Coordinates of C-alpha atoms in Angstrom, one line a residue:
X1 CA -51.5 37.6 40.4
X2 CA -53.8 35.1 39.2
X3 CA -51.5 33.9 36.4
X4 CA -48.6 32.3 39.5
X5 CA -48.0 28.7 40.2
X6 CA -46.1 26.2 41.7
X7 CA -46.3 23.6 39.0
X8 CA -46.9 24.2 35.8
X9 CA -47.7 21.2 33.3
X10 CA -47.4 22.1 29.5
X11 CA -49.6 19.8 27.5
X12 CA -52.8 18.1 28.2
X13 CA -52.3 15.0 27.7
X14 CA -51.8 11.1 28.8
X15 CA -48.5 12.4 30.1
X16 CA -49.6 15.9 31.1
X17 CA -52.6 14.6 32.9
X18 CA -50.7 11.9 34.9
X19 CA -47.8 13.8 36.0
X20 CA -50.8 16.9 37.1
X21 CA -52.6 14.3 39.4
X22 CA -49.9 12.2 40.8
X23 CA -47.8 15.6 42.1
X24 CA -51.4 17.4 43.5
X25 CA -51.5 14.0 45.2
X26 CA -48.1 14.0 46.8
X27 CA -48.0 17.9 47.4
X28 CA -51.8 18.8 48.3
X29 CA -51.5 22.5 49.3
X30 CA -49.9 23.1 45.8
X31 CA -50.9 25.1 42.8
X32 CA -51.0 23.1 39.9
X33 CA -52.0 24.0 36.2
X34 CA -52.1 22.4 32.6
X35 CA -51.7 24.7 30.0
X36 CA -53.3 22.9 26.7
X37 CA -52.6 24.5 23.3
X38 CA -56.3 23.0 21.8
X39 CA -59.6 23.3 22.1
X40 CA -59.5 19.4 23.8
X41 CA -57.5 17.7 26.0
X42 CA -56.4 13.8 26.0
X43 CA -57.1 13.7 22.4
X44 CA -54.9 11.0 21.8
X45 CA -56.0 9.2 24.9
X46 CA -59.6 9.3 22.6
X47 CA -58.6 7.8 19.9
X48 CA -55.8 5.4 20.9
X49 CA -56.4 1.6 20.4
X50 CA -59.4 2.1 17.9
X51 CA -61.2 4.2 20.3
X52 CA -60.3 1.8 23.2
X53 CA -57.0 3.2 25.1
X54 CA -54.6 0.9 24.8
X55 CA -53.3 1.8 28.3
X56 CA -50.2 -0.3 28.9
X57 CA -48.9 -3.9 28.1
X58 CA -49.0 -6.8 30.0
X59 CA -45.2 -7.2 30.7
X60 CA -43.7 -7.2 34.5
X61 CA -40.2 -7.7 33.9
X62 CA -38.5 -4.4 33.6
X63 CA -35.5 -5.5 31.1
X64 CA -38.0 -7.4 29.1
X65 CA -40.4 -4.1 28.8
X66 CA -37.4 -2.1 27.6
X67 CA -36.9 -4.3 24.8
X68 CA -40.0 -2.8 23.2
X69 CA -38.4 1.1 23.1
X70 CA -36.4 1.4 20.0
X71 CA -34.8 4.4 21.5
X72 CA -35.0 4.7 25.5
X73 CA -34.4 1.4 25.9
X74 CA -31.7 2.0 28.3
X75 CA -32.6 5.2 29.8
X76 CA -35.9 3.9 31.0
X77 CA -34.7 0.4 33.0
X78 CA -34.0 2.5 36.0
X79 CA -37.6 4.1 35.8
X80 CA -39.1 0.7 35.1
X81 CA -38.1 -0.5 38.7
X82 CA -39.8 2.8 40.1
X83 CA -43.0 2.3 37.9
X84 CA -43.9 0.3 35.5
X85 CA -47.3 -2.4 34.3
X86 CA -48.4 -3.4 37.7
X87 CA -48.0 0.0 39.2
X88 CA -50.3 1.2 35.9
X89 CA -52.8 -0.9 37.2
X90 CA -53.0 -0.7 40.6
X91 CA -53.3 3.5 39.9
X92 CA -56.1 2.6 37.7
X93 CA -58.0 0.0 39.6
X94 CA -57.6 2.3 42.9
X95 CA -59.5 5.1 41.0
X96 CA -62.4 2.5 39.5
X97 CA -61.1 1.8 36.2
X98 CA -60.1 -2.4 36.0
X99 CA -57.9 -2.9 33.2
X100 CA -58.4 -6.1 31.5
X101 CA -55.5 -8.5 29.2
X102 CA -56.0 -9.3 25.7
X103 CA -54.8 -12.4 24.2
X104 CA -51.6 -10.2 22.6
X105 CA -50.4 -8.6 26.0
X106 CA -52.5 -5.6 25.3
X107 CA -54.3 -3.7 28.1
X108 CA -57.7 -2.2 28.1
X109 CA -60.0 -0.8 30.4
X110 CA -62.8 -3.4 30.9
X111 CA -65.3 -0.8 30.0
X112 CA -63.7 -0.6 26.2
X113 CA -63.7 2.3 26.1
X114 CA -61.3 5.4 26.2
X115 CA -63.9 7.4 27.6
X116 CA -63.5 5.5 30.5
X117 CA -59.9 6.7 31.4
X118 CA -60.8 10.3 30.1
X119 CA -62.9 10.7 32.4
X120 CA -61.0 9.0 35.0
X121 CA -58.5 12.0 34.6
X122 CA -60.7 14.6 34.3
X123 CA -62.7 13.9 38.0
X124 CA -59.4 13.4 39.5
X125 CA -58.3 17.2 38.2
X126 CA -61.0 18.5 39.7
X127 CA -61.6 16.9 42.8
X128 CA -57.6 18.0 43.8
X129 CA -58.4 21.4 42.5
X130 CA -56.3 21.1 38.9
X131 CA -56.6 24.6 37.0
X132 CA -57.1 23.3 33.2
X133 CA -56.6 26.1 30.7
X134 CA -57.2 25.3 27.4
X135 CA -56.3 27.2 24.0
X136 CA -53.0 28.6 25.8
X137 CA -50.0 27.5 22.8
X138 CA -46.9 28.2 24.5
X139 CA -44.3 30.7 22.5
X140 CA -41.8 31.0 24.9
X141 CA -39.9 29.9 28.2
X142 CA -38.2 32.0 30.3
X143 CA -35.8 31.3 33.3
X144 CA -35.9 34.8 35.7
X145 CA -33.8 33.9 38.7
X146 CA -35.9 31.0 40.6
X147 CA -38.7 31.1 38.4
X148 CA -40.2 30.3 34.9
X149 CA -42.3 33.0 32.6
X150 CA -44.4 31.0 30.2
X151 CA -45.6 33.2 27.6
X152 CA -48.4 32.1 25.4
X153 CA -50.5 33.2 22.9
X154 CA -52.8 35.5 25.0
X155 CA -50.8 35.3 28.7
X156 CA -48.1 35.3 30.9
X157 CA -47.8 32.8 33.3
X158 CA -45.4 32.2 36.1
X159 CA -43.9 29.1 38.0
X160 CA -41.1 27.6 40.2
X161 CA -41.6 23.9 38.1
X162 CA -42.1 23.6 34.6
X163 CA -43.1 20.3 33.2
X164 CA -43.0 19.7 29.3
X165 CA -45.3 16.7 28.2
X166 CA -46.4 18.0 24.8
X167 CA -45.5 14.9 22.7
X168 CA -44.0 15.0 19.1
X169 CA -44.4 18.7 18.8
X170 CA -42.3 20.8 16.7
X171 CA -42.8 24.2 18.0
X172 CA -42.2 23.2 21.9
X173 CA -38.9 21.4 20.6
X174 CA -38.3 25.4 18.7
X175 CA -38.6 26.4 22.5
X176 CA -36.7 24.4 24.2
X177 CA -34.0 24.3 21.8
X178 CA -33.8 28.5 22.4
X179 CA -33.2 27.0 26.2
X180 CA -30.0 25.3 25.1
X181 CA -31.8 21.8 25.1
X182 CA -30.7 19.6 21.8
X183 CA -33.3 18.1 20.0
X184 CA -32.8 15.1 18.0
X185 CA -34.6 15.3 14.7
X186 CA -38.2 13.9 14.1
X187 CA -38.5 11.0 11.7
X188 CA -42.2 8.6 11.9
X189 CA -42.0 5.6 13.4
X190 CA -44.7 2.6 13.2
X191 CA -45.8 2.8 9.9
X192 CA -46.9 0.4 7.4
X193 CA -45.2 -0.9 4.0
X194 CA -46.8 0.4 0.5
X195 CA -45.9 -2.5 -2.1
X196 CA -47.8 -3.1 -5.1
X197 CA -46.8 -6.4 -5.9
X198 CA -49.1 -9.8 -8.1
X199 CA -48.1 -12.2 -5.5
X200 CA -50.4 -10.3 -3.0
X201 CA -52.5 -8.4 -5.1
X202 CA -55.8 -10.5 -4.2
X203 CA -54.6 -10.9 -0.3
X204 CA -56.0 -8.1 1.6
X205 CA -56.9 -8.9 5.0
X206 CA -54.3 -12.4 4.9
X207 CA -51.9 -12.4 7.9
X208 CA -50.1 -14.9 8.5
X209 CA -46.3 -15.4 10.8
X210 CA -43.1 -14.8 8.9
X211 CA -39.3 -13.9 8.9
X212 CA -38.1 -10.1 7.1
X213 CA -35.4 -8.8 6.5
X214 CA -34.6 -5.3 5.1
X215 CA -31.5 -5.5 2.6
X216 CA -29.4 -2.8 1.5
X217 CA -28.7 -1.9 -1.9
X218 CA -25.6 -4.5 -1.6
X219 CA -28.1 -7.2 -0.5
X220 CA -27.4 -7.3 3.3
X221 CA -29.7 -7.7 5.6
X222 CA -29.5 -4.1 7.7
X223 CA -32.8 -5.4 9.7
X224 CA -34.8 -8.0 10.9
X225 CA -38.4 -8.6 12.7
X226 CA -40.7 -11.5 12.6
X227 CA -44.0 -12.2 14.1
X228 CA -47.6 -11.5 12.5
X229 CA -47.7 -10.2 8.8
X230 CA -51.2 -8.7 7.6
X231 CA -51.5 -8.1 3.9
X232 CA -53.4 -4.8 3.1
X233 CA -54.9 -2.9 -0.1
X234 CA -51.9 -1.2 -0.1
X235 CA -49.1 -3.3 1.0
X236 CA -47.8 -5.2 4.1
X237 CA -48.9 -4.3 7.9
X238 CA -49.1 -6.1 11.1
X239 CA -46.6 -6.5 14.0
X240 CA -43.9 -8.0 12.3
X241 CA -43.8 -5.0 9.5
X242 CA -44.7 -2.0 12.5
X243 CA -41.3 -3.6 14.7
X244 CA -39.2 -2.8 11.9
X245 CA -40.3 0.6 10.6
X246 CA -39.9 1.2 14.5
X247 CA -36.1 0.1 15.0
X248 CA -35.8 1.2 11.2
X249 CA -37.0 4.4 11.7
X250 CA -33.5 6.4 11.5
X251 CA -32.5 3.6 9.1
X252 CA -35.4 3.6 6.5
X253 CA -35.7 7.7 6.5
X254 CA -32.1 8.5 3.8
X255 CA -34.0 6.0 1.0
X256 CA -37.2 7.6 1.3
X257 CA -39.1 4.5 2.1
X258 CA -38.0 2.5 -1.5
X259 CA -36.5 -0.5 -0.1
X260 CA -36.5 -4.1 -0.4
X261 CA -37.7 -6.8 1.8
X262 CA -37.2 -10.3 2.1
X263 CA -40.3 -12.4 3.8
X264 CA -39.4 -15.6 5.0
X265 CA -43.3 -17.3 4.8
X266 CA -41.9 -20.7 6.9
X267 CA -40.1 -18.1 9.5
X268 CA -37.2 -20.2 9.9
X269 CA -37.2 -22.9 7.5
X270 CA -34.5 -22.2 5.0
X271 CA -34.4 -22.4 1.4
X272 CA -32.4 -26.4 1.2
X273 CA -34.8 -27.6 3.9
X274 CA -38.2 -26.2 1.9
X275 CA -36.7 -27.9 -1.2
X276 CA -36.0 -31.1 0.4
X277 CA -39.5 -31.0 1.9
X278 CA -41.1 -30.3 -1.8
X279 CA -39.1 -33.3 -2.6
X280 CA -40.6 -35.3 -0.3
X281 CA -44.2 -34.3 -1.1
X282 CA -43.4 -34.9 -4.7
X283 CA -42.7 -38.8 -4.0
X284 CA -45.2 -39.1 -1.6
X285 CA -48.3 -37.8 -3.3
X286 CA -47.4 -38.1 -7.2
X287 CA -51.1 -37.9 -8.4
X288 CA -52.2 -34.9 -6.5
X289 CA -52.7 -31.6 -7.9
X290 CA -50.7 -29.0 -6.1
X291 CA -53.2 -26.3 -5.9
X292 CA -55.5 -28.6 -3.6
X293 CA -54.0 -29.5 -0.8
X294 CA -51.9 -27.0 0.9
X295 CA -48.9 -27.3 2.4
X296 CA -46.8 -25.9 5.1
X297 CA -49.6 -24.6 7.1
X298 CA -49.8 -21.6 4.9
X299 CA -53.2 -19.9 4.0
X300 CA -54.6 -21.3 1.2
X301 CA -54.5 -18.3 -0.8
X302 CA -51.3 -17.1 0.2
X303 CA -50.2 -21.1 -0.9
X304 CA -51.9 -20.8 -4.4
X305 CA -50.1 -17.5 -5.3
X306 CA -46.4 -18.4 -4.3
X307 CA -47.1 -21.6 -7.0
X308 CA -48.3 -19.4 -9.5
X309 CA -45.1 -17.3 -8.9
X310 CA -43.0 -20.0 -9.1
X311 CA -44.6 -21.2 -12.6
X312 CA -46.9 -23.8 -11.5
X313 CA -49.8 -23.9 -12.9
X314 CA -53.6 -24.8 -11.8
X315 CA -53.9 -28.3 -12.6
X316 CA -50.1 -30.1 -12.5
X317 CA -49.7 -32.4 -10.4
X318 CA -46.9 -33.1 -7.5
X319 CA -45.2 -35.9 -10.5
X320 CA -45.4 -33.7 -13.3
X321 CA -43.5 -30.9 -11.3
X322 CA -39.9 -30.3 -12.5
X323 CA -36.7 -29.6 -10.2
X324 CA -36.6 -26.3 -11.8
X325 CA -40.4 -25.3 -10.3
X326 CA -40.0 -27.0 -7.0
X327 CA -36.5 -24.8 -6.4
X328 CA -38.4 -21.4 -7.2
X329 CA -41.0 -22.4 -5.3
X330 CA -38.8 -23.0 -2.0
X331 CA -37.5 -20.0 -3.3
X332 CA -40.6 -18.1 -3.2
X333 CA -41.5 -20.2 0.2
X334 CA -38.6 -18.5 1.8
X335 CA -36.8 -15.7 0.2
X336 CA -39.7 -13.7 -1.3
X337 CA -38.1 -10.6 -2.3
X338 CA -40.7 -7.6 -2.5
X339 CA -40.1 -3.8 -3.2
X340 CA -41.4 -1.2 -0.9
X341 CA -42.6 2.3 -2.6
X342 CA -43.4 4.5 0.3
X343 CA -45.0 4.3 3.6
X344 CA -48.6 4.5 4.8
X345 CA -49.0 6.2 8.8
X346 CA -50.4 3.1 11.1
X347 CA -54.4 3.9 12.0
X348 CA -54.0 6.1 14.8
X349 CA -50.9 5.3 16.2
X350 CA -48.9 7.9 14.9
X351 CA -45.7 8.1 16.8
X352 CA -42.3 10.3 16.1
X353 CA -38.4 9.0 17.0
X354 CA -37.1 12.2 17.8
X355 CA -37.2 14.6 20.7
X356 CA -35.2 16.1 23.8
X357 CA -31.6 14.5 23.5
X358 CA -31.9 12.0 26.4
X359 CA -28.2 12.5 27.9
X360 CA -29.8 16.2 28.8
X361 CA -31.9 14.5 31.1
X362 CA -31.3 12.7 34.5
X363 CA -33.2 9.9 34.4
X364 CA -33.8 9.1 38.0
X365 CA -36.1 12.6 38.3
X366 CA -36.6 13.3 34.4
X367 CA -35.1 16.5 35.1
X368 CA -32.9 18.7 32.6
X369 CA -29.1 18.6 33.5
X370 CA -28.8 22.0 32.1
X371 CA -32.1 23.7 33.6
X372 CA -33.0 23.2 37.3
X373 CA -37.1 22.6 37.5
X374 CA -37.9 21.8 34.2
X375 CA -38.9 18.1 33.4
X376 CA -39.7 15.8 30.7
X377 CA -42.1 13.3 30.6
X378 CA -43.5 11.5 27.9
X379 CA -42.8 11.8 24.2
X380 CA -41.2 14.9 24.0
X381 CA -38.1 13.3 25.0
X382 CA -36.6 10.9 22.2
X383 CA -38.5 8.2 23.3
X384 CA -40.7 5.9 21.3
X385 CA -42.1 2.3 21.8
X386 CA -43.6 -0.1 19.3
X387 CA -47.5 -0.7 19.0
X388 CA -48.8 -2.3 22.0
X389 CA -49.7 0.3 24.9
X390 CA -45.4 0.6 25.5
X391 CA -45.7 4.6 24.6
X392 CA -48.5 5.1 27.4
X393 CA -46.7 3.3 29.7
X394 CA -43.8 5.5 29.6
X395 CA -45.9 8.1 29.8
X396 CA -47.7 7.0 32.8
X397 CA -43.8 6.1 34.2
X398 CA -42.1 9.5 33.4
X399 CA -45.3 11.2 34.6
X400 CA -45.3 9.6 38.1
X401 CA -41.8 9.6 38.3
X402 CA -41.8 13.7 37.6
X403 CA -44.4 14.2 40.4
X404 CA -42.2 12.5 42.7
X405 CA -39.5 14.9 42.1
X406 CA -42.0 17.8 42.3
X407 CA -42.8 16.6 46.1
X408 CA -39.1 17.8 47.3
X409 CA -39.4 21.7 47.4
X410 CA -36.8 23.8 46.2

């Protein structure tokens, strides 16, 4: 029968694809197929890092690349000391494709381009003999004694191993859960700030470092990020605000993305030590007009707007500027307090917290503990990472790490 494997793959993609190659690799004679639901495969591959791949993150500490999952951060330490950055780039390099490190950490291929590693994947599953079968959407998974039935749309298909690498998708999680597996609700992660705001009204395309908080209704800070802030048409973006809607993901969800935020433009000068400061430049430059010279190291722009919030206008100068004006404008220096009105999905990046409840899953084979053959690798577990090439490097990790386990017949 035609439709029998050994190791069946569901979902073409960065996951898909590496656990496919890595286990034809370490099991020749075996009959491996991925069963994509579309009319493409690696179609995030494509589009990932503005059409670049953003393939992994140059980080070779294991405990330090853990600190970029907000959920799988502890799960995936063990893995991380099987496989993790320099492995990812020795597999690459070995197969043609140099990776190259941007000034942020970021990895790319040295071509630029994604097509690079697309195709990368796709000679490799066809040199070892790879069956990719495309348009098959799975509707059900079936455990008969020591095998698997995969129904889909148009076929049946039979296997011994079943691995599930099909990302944030809601219908495979509908399957799985009819297994017994528990999935944890999806809620987005990495996503930009709407705020419609005067102070940055005119700032589009300003980024500059900062301090935020998120505060409760009560006025407690519930989160924290700092780094690079970008100021967009439609709000706040960059680093600094992606880190939090990642950790805040679970957090941010019950208000329905209206919050408040607190931006800290001198990171970690605090309010007293702006104001004394302002002091200072008062007394030492009495005759000059505020709006000229900048201060701080701020942007210009960003510098002009926080005195106009703090009722300073155009032409005073530092001795004409009261105690009152210099104490909102620490304020505004350091405690600008800004209201967020929804969420905008981050470029391409889209990523989901949510997925395959991890204490289902031991995490030295990303097997299920309550189904024998089945494995996870990739998204579909609830594991997410912030921007940066983390989410294809646990991909690439649970992928090799799943074909390893695939090697031991059973």
């Amino acid at each position: 029968m035609k439709n029998i494997y050994d190791i069946i793959i569901i979902g073409g993609g960065a996951a898909g694809f590496f656990t496919a190659i890595n286990a034809a690799e370490f099991r020749p004679n075996a009959k491996i197929a991925i069963l994509e639901r579309g009319k493409e495969v690696l179609t995030k591959v494509k589009i990932s890092g503005g059409g670049r791949c953003n393939v992994t993150h140059a980080e070779f500490n294991p405990q330090d690349l853990t600190q970029n999952y907000p959920r799988g951060e502890k799960e995936l330490l063990g893995p991380f000391h099987s496989f993790m950055t320099g492995d990812t780039i020795a597999w690459f390099e070995k197969r043609g494709v140099p990776l190259k490190i941007e000034e942020d950490g970021r990895m790319f291929p040295t071509s630029n381009s994604s097509e690079t590693i697309i195709n990368c994947f796709t000679s490799e599953t066809e040199r070892l003999g790879i069956g990719v079968l495309k348009g098959q959407s799975v509707k059900q998974i079936l455990k008969e004694e020591e095998r698997f039935q995969i129904i889909t749309a148009s076929e049946t298909f039979s296997s011994k191993k079943v691995v599930v690498a099909t990302g944030s998708n809601p219908k495979i999680w509908k399957v799985l859960s009819a297994l017994g597996h528990s999935i944890v609700p999806p809620v987005p992660s990495l996503f930009t700030f709407n705020i419609n705001d005067n102070r940055i009204a005119n700032l589009q395309g300003l980024a500059t470092d900062v301090c935020i908080e998120v505060l409760s209704e009560e006025n407690k800070t519930v989160l924290e990020s700092e780094g690079p802030l970008l100021i967009t048409h439609w709000g706040m973006s960059g680093p600094a605000i992606l880190k939090l809607s990642a950790w805040g993901a679970r957090v941010l969800e019950p208000t329905k993305y209206h919050f408040t935020i607190r931006v800290n433009w001198l990171q970690y000068l605090s309010a007293e030590d702006a104001l004394e400061r302002l002091i200072e430049l008062k007394l030492e430059n009495p005759k000059q007009t505020l709006q000229k010279y900048t201060q701080f190291d701020l942007p210009k722009r960003l510098w002009q707007s926080l005195l106009k919030a703090a009722d300073i206008i155009e032409t005073q100068i530092w001795a004409d500027v009261t105690k009152k004006q210099l104490t909102n404008l620490a304020s505004q220096l350091t405690r600008s307090e800004f209201k967020v009105e929804g969420k905008s999905t981050f470029k391409e990046e889209f990523v989901t917290a949510g997925g395959v409840q991890l204490k289902e899953v031991n995490f030295k084979t990303f097997e299920s503990k309550l189904l024998p053959n089945l494995y996870f690798a990739g998204e579909v577990l609830n594991i997410d990472a912030i921007t940066g090439g983390f989410n294809f490097q646990n991909a690439w990790t649970g992928g090799y790490m799943v074909a390893q386990a695939l090697t031991k017949e059973s």
